[in-house]
Short mmCIF file of C-alpha atoms in Angstrom, two decimals:
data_model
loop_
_atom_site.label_atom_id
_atom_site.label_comp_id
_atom_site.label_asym_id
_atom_site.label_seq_id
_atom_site.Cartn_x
_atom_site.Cartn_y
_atom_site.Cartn_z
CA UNK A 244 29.57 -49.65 1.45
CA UNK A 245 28.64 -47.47 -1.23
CA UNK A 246 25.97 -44.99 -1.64
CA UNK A 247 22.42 -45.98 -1.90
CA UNK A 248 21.27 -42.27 -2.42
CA UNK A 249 20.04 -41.58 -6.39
CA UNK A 250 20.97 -38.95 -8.16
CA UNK A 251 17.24 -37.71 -8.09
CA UNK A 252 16.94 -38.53 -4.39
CA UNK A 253 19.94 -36.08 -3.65
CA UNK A 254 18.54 -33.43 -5.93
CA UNK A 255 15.41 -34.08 -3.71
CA UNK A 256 17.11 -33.54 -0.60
CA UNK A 257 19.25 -30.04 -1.79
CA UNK A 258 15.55 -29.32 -2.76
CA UNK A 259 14.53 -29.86 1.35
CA UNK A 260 17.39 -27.97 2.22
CA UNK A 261 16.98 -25.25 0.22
CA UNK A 262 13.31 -25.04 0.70
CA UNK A 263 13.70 -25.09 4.30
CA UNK A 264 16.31 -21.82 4.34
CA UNK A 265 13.78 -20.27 2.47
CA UNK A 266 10.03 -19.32 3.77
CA UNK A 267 5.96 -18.45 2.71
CA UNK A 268 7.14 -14.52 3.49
CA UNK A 269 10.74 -14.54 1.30
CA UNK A 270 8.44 -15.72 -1.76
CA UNK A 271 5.91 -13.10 -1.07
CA UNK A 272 8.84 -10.54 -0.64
CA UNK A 273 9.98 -11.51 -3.72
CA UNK A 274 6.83 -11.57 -5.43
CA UNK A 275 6.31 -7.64 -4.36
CA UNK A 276 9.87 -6.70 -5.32
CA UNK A 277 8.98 -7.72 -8.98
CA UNK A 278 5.53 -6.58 -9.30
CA UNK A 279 6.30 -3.27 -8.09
CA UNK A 280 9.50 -3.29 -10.21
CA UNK A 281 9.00 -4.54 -13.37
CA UNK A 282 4.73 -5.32 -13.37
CA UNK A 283 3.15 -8.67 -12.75
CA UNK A 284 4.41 -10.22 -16.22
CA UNK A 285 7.73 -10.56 -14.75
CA UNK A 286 6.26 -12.09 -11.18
CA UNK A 287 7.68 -15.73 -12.45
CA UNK A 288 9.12 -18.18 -10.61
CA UNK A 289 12.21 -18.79 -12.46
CA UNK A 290 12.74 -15.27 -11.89
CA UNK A 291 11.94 -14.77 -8.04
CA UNK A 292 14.18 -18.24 -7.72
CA UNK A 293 17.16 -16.43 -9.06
CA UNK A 294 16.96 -13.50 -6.87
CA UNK A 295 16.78 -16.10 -4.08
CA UNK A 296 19.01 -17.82 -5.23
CA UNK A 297 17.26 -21.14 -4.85
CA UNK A 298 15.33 -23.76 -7.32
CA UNK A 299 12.25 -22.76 -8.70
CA UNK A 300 10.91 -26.38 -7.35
CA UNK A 301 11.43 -25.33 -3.95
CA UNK A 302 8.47 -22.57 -4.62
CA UNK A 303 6.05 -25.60 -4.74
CA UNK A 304 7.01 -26.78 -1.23
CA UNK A 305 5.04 -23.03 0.15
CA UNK A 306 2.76 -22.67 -3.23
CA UNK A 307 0.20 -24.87 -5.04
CA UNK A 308 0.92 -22.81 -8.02
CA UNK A 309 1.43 -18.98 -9.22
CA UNK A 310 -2.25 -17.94 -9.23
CA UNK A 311 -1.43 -19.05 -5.02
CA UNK A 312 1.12 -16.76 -4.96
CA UNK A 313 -1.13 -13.82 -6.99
CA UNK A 314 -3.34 -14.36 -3.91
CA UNK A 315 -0.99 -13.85 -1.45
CA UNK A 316 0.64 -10.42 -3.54
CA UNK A 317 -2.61 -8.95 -3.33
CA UNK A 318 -3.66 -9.49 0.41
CA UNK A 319 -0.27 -8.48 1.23
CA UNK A 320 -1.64 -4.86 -0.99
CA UNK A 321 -4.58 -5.10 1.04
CA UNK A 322 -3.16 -4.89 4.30
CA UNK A 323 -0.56 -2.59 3.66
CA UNK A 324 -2.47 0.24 1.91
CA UNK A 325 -6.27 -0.26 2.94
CA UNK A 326 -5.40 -1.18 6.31
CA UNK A 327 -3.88 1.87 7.55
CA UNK A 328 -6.30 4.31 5.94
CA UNK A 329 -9.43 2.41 7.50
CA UNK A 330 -7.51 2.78 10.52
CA UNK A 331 -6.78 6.33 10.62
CA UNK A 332 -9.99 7.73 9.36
CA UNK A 333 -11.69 5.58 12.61
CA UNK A 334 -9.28 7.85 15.26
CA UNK A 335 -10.75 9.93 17.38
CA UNK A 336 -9.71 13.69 16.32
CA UNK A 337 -11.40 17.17 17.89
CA UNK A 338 -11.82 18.82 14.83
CA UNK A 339 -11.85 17.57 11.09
CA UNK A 340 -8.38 19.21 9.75
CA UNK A 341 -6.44 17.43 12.53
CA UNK A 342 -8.70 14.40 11.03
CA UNK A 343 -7.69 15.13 7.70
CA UNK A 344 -3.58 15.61 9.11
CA UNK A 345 -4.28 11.75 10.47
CA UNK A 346 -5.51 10.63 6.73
CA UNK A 347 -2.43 12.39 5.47
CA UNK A 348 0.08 10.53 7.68
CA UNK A 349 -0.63 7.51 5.29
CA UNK A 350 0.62 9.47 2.67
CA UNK A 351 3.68 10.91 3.85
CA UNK A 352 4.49 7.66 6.00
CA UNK A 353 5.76 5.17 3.68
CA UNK A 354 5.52 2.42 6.58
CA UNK A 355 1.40 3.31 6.44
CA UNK A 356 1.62 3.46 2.65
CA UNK A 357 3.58 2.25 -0.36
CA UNK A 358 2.28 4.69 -3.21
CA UNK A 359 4.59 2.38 -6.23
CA UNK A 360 2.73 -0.96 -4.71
CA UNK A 361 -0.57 0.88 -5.20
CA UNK A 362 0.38 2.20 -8.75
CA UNK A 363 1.69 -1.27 -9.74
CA UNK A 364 -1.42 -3.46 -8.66
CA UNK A 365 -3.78 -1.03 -10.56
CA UNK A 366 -1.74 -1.19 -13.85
CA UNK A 367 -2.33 -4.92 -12.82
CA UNK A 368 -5.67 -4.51 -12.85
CA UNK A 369 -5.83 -3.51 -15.88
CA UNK A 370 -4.92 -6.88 -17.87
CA UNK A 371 -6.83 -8.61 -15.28
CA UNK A 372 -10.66 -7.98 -14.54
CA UNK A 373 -10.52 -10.20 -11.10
CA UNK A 374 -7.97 -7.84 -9.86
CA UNK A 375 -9.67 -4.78 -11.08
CA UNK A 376 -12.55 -6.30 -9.00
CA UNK A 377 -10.36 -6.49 -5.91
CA UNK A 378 -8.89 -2.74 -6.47
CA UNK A 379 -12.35 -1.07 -7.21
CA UNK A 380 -13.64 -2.74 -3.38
CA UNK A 381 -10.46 -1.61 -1.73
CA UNK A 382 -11.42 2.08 -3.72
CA UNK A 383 -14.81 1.99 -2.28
CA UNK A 384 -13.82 1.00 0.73
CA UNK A 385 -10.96 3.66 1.35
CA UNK A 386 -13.90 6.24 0.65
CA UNK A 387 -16.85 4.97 2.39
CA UNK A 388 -14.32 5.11 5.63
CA UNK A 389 -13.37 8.16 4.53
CA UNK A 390 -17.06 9.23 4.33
CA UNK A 391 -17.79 8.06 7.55
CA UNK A 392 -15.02 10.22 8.80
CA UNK A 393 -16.31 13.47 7.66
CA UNK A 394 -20.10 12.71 9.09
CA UNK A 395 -18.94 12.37 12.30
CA UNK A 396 -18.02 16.23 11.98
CA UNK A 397 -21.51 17.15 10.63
CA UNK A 398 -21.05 17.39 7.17
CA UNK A 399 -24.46 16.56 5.01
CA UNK A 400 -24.11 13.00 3.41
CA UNK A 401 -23.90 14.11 -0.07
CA UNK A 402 -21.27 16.11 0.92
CA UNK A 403 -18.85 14.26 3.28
CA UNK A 404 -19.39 11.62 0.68
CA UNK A 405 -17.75 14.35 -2.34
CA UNK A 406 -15.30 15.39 -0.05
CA UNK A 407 -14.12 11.87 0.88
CA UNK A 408 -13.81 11.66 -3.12
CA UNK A 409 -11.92 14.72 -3.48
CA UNK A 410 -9.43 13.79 -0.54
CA UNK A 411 -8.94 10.28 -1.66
CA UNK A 412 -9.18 10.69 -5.63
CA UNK A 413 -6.43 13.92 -5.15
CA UNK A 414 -4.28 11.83 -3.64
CA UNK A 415 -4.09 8.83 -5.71
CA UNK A 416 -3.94 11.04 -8.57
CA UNK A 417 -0.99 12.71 -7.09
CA UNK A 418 0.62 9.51 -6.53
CA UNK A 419 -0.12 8.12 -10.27
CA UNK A 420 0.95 10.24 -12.14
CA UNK A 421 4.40 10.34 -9.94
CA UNK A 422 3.84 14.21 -9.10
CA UNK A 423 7.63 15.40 -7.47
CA UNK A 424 6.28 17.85 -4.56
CA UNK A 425 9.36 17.99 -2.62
CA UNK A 426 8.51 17.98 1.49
CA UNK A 427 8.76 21.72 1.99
CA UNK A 428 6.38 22.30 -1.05
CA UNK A 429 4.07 19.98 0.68
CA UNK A 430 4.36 21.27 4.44
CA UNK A 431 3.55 25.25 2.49
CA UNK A 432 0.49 23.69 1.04
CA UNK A 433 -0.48 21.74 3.95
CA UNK A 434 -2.95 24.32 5.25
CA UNK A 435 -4.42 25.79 1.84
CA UNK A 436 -5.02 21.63 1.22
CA UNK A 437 -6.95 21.37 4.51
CA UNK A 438 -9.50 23.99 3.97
CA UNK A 439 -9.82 22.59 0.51
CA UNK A 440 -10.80 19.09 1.88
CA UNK A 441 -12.66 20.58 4.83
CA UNK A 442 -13.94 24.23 4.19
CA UNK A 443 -12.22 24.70 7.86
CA UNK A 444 -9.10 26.25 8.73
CA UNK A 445 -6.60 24.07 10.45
CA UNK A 446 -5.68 25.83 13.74
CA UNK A 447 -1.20 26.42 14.15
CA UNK A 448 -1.00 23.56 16.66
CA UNK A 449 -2.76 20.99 14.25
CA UNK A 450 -0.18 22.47 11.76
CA UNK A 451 2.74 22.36 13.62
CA UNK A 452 2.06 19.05 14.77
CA UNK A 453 2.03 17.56 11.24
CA UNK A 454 4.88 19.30 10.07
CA UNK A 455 6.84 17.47 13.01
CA UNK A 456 5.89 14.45 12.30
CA UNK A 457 6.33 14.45 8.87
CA UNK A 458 9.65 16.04 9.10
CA UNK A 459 10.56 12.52 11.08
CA UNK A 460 9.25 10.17 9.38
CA UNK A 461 11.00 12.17 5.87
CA UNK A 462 14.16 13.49 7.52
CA UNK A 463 15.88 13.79 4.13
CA UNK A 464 13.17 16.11 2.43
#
């Protein structure tokens, strides 16, 4: 007997099958690969397909549309770079360098902290006020729990609140403008940086103790 299956029907199905190799988080993957690559103008579905190496159609089986996906690109942002630094500034630490070293482990950590996915949605928030809305609360976030971090050691409000600025603004500066401070330039500065941020000299353990860990989690310099 032949065939009852339609050509559209079996494009359907390879649709099904494809879709169902795929998932939500390969999309989103994909989604971050090209906005911190190439910008969100080239975060298009024809284009994420390709690198899948599926049809675009089967997007629409995990996404309602693009603006879904948008969504999705910028919690992901959320909870990989605001996450972390909310986290760390609420740790317990005895003295405020070794809180400071904490804060810096999201920068030197690229699992706590993805400094081109940070530089890529704020370009994006540029052409797009609703994500410069979203960026400028993650900002005031990241300092307020930095703020909070530097009254617990007795600073005056007006001034944990600057230095929280100072700390956070330095840093994001650094990482915009794509400053090349190798790891041993870094781990030399560490201690003139923490009595920058703090006014308080970091004692040799707190010291030592960063330079260890940093020297794991960048073992290549």
């Amino acid at each position: 007997m032949a065939s009852t299956t339609t050509p559209s029907g079996t494009r359907n199905r390879a649709t099904r099958q494809a879709a169902g190799r795929m998932s939500r988080e390969a999309w989103i993957e994909a989604g971050i690969a090209a906005l911190t690559d190439e910008g969100i103008a080239n975060v298009k579905i024809q284009v994420m397909a390709k690198t899948l190496a599926v049809s675009r159609s089967s997007f629409y089986w995990f996404f309602a549309d693009l603006q879904e996906l948008h969504r999705e690109l910028l919690d992901y942002w959320l909870r990989k770079n605001t996450s972390p630094i909310l986290k760390h500034a609420l740790r317990a630490a005895p003295t405020v360098t070794k809180a400071v070293c904490q804060i810096f482990e999201c920068w030197v950590d690229p699992t706590l902290f993805d400094p081109r996915l940070d530089a890529a949605v704020r370009s994006w928030g540029q052409v797009d006020a609703a994500v410069r809305g979203v960026v400028d609360q993650a900002d005031d976030q990241r300092v307020d729990a930095l703020t909070r971090m530097f009254l617990r050691y007795d600073y005056p409000e007006s001034e944990a609140f600057i230095r929280a600025r100072v700390l956070y603004f330095t840093q994001i500066g650094h990482f915009t403008l794509g400053m090349r401070d190798d790891r041993e330039m870094r781990l030399r500065l560490l201690r003139p940086y923490l009595l920058s941020f703090t006014g308080r000299q970091a004692s040799d353990d707190e010291v030592q103790a960063f330079e260890t860990l940093m020297r794991r989690v960048q073992p290549d310099g």
